[in-house]
mmJSON file of the N, C-alpha and C atoms, coordinates in Angstrom:
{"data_MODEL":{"atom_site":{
"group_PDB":["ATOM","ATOM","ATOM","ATOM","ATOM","ATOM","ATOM","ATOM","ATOM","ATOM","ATOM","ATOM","ATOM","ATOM","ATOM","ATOM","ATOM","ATOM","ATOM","ATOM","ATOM","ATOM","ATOM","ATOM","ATOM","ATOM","ATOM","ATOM","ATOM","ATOM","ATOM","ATOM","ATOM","ATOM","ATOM","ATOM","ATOM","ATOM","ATOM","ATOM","ATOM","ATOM","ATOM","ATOM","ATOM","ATOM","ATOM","ATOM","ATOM","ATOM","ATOM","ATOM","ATOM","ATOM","ATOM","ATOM","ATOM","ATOM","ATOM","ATOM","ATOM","ATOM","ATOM","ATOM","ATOM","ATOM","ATOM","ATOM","ATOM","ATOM","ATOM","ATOM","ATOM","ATOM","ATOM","ATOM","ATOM","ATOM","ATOM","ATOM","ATOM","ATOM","ATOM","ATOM","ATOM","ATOM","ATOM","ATOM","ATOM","ATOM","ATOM","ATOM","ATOM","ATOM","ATOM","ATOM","ATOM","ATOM","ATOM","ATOM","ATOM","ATOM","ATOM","ATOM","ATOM","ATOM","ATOM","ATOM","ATOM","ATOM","ATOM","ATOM","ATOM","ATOM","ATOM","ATOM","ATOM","ATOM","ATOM","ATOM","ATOM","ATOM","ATOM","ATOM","ATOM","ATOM","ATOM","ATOM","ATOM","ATOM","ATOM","ATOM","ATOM","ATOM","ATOM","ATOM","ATOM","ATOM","ATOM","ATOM","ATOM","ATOM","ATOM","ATOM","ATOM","ATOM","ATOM","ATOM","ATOM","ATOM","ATOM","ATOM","ATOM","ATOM","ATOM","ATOM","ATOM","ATOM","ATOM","ATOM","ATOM","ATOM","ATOM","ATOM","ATOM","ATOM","ATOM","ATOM","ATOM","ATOM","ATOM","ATOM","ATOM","ATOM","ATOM","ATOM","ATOM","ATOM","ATOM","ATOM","ATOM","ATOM","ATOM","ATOM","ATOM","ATOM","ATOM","ATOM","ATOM","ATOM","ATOM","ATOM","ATOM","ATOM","ATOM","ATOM","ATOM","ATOM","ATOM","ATOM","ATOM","ATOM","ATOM","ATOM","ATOM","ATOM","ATOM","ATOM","ATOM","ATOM","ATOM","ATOM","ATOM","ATOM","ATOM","ATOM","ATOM","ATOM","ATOM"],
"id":[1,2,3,4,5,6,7,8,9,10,11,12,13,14,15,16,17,18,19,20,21,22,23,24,25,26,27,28,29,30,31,32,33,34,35,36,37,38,39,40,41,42,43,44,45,46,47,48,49,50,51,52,53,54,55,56,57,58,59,60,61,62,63,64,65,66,67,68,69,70,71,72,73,74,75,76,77,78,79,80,81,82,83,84,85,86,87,88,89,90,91,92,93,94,95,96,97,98,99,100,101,102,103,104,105,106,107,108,109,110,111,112,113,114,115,116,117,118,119,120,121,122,123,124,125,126,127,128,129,130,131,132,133,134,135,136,137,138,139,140,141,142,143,144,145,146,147,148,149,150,151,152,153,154,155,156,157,158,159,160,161,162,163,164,165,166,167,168,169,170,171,172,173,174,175,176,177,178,179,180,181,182,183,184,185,186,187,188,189,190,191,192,193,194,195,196,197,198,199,200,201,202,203,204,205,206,207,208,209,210,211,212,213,214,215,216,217,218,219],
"type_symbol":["N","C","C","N","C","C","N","C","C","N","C","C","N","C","C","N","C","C","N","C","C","N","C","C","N","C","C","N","C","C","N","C","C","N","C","C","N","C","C","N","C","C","N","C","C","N","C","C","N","C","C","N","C","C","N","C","C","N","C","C","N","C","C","N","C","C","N","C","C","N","C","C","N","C","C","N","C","C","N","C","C","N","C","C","N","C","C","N","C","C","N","C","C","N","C","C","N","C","C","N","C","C","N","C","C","N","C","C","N","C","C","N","C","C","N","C","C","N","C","C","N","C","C","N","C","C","N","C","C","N","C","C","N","C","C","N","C","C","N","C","C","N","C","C","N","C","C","N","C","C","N","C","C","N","C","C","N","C","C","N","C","C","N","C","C","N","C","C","N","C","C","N","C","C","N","C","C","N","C","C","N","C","C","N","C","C","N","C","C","N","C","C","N","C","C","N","C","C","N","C","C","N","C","C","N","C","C","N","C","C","N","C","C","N","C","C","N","C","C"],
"label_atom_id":["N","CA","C","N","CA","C","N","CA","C","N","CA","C","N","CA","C","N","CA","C","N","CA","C","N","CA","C","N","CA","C","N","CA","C","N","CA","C","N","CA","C","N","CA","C","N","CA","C","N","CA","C","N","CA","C","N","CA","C","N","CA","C","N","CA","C","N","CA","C","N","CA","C","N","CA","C","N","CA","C","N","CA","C","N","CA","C","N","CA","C","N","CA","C","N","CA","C","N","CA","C","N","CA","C","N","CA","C","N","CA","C","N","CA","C","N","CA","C","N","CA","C","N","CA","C","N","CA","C","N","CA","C","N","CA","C","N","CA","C","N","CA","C","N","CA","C","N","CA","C","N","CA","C","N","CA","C","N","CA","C","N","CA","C","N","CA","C","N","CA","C","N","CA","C","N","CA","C","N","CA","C","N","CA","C","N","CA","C","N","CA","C","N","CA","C","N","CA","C","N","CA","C","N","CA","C","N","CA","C","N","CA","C","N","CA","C","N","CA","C","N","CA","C","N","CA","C","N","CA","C","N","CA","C","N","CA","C","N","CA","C","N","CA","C","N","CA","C","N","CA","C","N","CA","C"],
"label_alt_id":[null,null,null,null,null,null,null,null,null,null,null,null,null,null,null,null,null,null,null,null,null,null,null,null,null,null,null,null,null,null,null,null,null,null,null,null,null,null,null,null,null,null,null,null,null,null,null,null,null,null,null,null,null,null,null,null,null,null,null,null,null,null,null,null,null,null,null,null,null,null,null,null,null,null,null,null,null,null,null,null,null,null,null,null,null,null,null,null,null,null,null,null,null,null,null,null,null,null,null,null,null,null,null,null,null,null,null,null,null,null,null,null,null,null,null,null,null,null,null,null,null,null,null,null,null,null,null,null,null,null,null,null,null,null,null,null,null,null,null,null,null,null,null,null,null,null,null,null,null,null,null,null,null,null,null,null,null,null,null,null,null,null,null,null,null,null,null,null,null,null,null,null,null,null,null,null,null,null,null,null,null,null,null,null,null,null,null,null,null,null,null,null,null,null,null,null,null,null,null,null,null,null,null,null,null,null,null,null,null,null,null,null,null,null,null,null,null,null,null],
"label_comp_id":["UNK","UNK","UNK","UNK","UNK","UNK","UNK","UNK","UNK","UNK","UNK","UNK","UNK","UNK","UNK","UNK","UNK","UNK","UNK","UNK","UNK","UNK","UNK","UNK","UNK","UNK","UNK","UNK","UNK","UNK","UNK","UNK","UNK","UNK","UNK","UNK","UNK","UNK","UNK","UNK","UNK","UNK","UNK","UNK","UNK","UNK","UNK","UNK","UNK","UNK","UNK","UNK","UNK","UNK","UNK","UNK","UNK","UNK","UNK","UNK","UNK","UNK","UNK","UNK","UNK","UNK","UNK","UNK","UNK","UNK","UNK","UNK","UNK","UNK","UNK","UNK","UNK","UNK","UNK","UNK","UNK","UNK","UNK","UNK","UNK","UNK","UNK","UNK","UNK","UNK","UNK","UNK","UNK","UNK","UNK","UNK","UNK","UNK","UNK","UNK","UNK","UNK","UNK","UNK","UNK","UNK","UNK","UNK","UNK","UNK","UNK","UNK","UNK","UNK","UNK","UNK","UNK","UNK","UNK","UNK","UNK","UNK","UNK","UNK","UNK","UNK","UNK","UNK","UNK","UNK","UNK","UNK","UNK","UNK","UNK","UNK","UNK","UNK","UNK","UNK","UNK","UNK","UNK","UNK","UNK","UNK","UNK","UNK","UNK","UNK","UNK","UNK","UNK","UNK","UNK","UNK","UNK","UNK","UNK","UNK","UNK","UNK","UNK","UNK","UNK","UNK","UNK","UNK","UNK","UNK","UNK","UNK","UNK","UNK","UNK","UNK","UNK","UNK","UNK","UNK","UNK","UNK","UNK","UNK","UNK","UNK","UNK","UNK","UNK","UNK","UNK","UNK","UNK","UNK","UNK","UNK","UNK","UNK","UNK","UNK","UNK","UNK","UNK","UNK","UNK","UNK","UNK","UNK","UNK","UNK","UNK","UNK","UNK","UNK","UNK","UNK","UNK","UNK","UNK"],
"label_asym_id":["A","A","A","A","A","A","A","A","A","A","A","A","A","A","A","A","A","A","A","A","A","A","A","A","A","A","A","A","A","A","A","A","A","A","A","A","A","A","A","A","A","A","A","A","A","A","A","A","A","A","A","A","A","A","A","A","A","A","A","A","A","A","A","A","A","A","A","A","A","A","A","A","A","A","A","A","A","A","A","A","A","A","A","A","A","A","A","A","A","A","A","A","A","A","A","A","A","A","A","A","A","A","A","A","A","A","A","A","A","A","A","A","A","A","A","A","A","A","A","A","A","A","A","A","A","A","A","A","A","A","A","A","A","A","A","A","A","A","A","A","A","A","A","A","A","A","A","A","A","A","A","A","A","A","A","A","A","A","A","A","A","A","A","A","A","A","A","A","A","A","A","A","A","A","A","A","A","A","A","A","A","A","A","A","A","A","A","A","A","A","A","A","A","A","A","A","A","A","A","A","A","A","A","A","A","A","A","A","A","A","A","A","A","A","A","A","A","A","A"],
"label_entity_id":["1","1","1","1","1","1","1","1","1","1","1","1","1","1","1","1","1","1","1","1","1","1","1","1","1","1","1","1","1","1","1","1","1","1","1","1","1","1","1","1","1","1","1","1","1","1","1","1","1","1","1","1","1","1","1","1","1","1","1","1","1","1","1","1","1","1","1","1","1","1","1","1","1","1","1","1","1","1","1","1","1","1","1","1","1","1","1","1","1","1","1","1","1","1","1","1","1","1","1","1","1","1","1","1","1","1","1","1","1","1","1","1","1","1","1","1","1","1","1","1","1","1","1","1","1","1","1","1","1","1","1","1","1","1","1","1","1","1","1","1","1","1","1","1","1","1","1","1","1","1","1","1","1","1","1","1","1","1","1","1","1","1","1","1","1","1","1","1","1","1","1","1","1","1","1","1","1","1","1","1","1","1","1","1","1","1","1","1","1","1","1","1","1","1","1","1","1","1","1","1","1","1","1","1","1","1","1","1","1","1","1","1","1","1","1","1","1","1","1"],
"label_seq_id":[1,1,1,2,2,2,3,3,3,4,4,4,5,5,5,6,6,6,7,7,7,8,8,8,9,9,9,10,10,10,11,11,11,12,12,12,13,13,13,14,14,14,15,15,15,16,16,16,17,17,17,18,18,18,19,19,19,20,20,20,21,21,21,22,22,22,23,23,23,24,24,24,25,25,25,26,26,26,27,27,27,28,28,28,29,29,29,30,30,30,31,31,31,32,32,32,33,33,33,34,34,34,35,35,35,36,36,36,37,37,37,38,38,38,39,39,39,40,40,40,41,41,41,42,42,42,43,43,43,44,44,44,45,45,45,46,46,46,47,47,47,48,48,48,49,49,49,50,50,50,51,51,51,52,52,52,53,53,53,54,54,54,55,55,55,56,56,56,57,57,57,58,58,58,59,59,59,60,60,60,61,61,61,62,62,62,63,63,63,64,64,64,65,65,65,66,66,66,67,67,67,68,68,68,69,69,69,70,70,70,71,71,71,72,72,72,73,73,73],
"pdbx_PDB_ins_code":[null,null,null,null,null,null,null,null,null,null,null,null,null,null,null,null,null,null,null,null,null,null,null,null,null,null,null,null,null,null,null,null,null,null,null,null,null,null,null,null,null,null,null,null,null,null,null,null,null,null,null,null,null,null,null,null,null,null,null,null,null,null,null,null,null,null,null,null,null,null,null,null,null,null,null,null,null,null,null,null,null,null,null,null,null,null,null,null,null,null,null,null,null,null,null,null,null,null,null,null,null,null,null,null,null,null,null,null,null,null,null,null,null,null,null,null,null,null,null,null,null,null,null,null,null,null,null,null,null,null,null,null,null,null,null,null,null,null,null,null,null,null,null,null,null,null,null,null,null,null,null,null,null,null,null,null,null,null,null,null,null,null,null,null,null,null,null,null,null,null,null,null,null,null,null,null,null,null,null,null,null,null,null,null,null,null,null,null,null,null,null,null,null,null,null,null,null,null,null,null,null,null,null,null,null,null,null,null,null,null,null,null,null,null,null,null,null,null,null],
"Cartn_x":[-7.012,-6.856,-5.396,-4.947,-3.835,-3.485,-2.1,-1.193,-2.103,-2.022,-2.876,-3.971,-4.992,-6.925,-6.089,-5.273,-5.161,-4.187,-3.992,-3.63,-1.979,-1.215,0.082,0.355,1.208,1.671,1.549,1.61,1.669,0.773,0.702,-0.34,0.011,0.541,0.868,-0.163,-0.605,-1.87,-1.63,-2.172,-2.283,-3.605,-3.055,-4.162,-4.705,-6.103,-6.398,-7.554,-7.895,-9.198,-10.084,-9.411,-10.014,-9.709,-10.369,-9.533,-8.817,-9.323,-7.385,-5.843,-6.153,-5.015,-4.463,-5.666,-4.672,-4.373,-4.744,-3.768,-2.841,-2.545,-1.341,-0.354,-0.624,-0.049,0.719,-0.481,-0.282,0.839,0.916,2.068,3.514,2.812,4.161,4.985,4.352,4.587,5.524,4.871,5.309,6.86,6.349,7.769,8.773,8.727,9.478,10.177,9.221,9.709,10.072,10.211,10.71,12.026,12.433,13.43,14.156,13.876,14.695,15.068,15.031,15.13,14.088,12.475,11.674,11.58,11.601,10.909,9.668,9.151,7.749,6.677,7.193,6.321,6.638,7.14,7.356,5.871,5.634,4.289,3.125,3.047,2.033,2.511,3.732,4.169,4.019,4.492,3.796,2.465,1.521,-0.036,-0.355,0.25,-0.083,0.478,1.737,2.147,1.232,0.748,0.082,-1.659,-1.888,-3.502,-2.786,-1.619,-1.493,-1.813,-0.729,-0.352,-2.112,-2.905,-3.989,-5.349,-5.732,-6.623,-7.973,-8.416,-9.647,-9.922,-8.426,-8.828,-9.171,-8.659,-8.76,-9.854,-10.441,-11.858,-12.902,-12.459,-13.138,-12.016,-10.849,-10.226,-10.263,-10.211,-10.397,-11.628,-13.004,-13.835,-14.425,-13.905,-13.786,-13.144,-12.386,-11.042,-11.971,-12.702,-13.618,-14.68,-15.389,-16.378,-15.828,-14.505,-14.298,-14.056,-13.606,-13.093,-14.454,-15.447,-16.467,-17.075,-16.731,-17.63,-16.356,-15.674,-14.137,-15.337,-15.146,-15.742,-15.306],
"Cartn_y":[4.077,5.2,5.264,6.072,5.735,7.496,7.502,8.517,9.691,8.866,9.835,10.185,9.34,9.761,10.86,11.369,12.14,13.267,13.542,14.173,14.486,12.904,13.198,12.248,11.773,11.291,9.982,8.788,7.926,6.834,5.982,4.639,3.878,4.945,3.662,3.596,2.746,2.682,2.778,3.586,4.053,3.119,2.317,2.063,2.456,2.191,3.178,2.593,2.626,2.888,3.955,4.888,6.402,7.446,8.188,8.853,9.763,9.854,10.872,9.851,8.336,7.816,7.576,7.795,7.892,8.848,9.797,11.358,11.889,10.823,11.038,10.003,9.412,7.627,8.804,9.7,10.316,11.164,12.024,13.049,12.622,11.061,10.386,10.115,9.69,9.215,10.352,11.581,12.849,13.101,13.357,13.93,12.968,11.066,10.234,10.648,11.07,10.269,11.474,12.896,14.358,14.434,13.232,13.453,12.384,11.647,10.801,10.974,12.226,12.787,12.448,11.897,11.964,13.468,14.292,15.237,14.952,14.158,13.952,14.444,14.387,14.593,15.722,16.791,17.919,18.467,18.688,19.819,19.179,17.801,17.444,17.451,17.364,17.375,19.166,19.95,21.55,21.942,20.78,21.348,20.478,19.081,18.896,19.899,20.1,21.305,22.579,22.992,23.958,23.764,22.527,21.792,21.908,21.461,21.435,22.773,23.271,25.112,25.96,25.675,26.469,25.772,24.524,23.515,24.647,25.802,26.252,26.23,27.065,26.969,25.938,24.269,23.064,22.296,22.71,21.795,21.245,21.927,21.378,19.994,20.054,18.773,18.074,18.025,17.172,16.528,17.583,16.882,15.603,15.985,15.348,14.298,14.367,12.787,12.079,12.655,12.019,11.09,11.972,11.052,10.081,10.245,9.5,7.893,8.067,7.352,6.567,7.27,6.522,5.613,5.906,5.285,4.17,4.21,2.578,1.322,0.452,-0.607,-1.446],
"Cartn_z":[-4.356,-5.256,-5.695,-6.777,-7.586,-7.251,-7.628,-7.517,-8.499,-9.908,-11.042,-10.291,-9.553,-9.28,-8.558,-7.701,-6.68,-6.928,-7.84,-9.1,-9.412,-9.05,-9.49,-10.765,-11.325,-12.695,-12.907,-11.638,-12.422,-11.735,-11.753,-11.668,-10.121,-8.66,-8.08,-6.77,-6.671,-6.031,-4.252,-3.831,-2.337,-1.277,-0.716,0.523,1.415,2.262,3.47,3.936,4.739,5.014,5.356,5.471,5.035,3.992,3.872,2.755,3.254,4.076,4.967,4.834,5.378,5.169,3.614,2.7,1.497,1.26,1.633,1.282,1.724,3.1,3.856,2.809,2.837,1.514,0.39,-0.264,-1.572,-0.889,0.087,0.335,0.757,1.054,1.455,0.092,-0.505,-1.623,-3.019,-2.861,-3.633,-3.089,-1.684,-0.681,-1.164,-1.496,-1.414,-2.775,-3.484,-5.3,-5.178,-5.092,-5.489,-4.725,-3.395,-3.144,-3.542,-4.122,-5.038,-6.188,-6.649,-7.982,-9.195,-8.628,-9.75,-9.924,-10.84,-11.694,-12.014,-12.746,-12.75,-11.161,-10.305,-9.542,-9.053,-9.07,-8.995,-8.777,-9.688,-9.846,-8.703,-8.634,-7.811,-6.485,-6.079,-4.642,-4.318,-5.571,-5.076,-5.15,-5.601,-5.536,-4.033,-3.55,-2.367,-1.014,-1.346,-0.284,-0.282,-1.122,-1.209,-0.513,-0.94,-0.224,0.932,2.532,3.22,4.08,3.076,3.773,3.893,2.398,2.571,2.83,3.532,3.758,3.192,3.671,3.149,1.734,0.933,-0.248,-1.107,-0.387,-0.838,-0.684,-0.144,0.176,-1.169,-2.07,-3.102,-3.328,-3.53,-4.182,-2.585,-1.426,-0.812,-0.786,-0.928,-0.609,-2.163,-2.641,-4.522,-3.99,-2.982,-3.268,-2.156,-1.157,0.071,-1.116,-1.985,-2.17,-3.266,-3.706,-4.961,-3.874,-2.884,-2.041,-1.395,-1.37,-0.678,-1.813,-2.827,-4.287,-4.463,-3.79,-4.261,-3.912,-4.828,-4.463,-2.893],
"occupancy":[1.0,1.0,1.0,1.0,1.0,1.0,1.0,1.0,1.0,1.0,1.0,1.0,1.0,1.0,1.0,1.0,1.0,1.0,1.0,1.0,1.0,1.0,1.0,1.0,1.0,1.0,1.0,1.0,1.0,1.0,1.0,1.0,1.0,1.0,1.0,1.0,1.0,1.0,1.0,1.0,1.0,1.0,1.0,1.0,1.0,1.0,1.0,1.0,1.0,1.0,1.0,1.0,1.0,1.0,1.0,1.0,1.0,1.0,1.0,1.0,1.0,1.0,1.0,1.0,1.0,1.0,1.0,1.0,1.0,1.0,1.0,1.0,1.0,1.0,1.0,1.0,1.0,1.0,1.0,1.0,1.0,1.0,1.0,1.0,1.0,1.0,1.0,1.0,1.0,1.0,1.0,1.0,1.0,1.0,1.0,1.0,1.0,1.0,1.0,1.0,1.0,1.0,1.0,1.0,1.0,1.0,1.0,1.0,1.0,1.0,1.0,1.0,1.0,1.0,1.0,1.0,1.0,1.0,1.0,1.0,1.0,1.0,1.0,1.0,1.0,1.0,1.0,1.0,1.0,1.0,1.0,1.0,1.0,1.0,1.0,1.0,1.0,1.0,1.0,1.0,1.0,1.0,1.0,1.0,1.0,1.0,1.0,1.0,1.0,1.0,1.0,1.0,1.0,1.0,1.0,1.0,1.0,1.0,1.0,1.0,1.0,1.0,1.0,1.0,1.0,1.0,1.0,1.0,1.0,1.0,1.0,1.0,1.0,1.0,1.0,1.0,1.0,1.0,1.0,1.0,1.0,1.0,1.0,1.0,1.0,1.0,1.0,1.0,1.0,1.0,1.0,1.0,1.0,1.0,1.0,1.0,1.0,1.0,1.0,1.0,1.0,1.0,1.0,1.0,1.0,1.0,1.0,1.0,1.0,1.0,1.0,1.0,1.0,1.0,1.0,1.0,1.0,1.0,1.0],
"B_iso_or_equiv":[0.0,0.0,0.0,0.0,0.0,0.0,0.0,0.0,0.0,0.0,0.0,0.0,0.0,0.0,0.0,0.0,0.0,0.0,0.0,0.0,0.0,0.0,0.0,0.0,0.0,0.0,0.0,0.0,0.0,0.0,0.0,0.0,0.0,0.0,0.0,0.0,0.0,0.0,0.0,0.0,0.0,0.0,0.0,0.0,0.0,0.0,0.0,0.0,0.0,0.0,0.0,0.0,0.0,0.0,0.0,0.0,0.0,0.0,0.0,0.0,0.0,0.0,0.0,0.0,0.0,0.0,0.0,0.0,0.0,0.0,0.0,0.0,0.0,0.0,0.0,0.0,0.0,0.0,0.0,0.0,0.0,0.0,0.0,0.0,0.0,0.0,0.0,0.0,0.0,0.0,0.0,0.0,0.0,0.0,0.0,0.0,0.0,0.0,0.0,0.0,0.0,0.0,0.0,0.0,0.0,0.0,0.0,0.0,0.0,0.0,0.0,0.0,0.0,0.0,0.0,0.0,0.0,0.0,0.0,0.0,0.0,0.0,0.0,0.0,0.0,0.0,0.0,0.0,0.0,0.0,0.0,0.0,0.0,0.0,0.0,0.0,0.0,0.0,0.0,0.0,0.0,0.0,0.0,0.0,0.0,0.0,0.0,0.0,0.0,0.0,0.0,0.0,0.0,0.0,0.0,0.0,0.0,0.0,0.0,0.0,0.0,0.0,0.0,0.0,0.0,0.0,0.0,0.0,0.0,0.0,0.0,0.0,0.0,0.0,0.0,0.0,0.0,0.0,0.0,0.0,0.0,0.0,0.0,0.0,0.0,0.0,0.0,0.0,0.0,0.0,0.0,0.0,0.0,0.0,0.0,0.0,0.0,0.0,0.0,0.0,0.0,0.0,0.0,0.0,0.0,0.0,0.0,0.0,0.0,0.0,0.0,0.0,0.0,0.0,0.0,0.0,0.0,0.0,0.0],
"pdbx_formal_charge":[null,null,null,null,null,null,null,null,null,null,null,null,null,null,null,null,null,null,null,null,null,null,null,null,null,null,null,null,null,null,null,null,null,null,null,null,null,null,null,null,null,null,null,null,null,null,null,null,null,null,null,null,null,null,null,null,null,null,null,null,null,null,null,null,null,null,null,null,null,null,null,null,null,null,null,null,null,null,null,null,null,null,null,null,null,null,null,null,null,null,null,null,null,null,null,null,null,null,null,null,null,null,null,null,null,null,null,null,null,null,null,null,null,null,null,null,null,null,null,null,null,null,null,null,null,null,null,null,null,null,null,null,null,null,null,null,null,null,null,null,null,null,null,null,null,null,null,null,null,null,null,null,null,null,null,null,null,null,null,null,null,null,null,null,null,null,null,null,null,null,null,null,null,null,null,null,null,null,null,null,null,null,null,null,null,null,null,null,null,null,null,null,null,null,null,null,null,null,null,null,null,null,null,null,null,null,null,null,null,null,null,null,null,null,null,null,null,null,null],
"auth_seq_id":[1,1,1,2,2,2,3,3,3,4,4,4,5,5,5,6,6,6,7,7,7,8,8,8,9,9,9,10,10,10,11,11,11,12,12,12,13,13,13,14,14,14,15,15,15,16,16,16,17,17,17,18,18,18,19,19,19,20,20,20,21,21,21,22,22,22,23,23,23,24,24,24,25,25,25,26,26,26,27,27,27,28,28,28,29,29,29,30,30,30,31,31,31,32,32,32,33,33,33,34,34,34,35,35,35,36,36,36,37,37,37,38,38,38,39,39,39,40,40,40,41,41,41,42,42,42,43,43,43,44,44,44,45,45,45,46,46,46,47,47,47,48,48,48,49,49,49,50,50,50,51,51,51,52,52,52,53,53,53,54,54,54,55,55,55,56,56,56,57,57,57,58,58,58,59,59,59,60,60,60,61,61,61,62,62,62,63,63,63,64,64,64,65,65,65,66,66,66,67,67,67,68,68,68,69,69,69,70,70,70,71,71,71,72,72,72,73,73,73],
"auth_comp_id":["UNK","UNK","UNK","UNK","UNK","UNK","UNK","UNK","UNK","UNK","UNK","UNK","UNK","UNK","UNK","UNK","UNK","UNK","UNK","UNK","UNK","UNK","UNK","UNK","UNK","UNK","UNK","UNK","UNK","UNK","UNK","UNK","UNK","UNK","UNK","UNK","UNK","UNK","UNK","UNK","UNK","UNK","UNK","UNK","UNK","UNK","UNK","UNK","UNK","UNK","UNK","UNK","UNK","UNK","UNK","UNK","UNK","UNK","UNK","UNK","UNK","UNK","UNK","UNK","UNK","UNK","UNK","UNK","UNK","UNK","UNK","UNK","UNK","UNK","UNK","UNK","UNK","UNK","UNK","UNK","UNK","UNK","UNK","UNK","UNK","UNK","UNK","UNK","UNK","UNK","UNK","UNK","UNK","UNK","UNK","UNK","UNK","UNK","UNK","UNK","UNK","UNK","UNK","UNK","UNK","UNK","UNK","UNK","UNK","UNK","UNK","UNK","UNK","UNK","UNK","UNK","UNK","UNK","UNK","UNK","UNK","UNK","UNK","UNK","UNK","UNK","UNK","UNK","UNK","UNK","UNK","UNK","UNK","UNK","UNK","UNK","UNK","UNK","UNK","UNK","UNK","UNK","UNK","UNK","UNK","UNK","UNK","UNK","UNK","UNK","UNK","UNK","UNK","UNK","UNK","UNK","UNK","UNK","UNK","UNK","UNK","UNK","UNK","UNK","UNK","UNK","UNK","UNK","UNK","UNK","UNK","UNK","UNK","UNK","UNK","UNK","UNK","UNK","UNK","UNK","UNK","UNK","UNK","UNK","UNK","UNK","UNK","UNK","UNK","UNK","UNK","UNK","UNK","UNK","UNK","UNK","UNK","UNK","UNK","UNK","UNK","UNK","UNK","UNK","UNK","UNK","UNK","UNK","UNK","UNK","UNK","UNK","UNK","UNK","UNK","UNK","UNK","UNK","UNK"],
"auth_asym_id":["A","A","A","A","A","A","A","A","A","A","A","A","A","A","A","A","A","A","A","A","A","A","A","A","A","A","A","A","A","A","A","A","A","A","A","A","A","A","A","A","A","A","A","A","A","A","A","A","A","A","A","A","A","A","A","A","A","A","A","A","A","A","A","A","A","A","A","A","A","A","A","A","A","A","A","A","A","A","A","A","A","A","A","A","A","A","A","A","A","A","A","A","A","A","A","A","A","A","A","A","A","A","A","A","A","A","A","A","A","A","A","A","A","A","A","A","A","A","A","A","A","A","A","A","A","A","A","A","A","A","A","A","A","A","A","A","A","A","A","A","A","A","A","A","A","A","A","A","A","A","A","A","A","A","A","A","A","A","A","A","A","A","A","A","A","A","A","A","A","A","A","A","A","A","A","A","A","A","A","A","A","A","A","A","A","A","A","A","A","A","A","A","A","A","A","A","A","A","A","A","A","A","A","A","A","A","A","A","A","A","A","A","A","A","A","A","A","A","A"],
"auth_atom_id":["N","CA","C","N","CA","C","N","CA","C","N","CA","C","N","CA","C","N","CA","C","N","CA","C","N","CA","C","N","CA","C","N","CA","C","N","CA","C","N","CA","C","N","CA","C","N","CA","C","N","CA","C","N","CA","C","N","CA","C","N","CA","C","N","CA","C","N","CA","C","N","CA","C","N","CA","C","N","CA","C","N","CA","C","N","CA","C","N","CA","C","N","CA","C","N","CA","C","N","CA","C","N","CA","C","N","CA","C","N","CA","C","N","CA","C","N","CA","C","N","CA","C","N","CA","C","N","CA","C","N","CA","C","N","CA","C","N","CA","C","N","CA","C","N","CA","C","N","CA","C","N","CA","C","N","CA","C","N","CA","C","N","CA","C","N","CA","C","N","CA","C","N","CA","C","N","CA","C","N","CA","C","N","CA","C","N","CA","C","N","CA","C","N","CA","C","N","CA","C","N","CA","C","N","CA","C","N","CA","C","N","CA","C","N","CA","C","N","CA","C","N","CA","C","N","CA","C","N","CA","C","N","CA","C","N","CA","C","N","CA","C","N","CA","C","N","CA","C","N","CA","C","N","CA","C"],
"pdbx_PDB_model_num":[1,1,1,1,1,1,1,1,1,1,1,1,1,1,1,1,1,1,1,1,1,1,1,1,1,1,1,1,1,1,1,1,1,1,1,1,1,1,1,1,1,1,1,1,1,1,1,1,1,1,1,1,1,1,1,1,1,1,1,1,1,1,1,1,1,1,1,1,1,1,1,1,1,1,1,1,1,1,1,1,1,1,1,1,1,1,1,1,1,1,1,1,1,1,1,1,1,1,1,1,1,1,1,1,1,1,1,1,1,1,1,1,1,1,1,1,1,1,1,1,1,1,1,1,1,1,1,1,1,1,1,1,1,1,1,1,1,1,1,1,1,1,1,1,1,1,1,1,1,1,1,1,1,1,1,1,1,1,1,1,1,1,1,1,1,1,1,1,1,1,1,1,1,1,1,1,1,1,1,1,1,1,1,1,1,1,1,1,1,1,1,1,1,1,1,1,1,1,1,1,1,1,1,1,1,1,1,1,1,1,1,1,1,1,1,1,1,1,1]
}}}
C-alpha cells in the first residue's frame, strides 16, 4: 500500500505483512517526512495522530485499510 491509499500525499509504497505493520510503516513514515520539513504531509501526520489518540472513532478508516490490504494481490 502507498502513502496516498492510506491517506497521505504521495506515492511511496509501505511493506508488511499485516496491515497493522503498514500502518505502523505509514506513521513512521508521516512522523519522518513532517520532521524533515515536508509540509505536504502535515495534514496526514495530524489525521494519523488523531486515528492513534481516538482508535474508536477510527475504526471505519482502519477497518477500510484492513480489507483494502487483504484484497493486495
Amino acid at each position: 500500500m502507498t502513502c496516498h491509499d492510506l491517506g497521505g500525499p504521495c506515492m511511496l509504497e509501505h511493506q508488511g505483512s499485516t496491515a497493522d505493520a503498514v500502518i505502523k510503516a505509514q506513521d513512521r513514515h508521516l512522523r519522518d517526512a513532517v520532521r524533515a520539513g515536508d509540509q505536504t504531509h502535515v495534514a496526514a501526520r495530524e489525521a494519523m495522530k488523531g486515528r492513534w489518540r481516538h482508535p474508536k472513532k477510527s475504526m471505519d478508516w482502519y477497518n477500510r485499510v484492513k480489507r483494502d490490504f487483504a484484497a493486495l494481490p
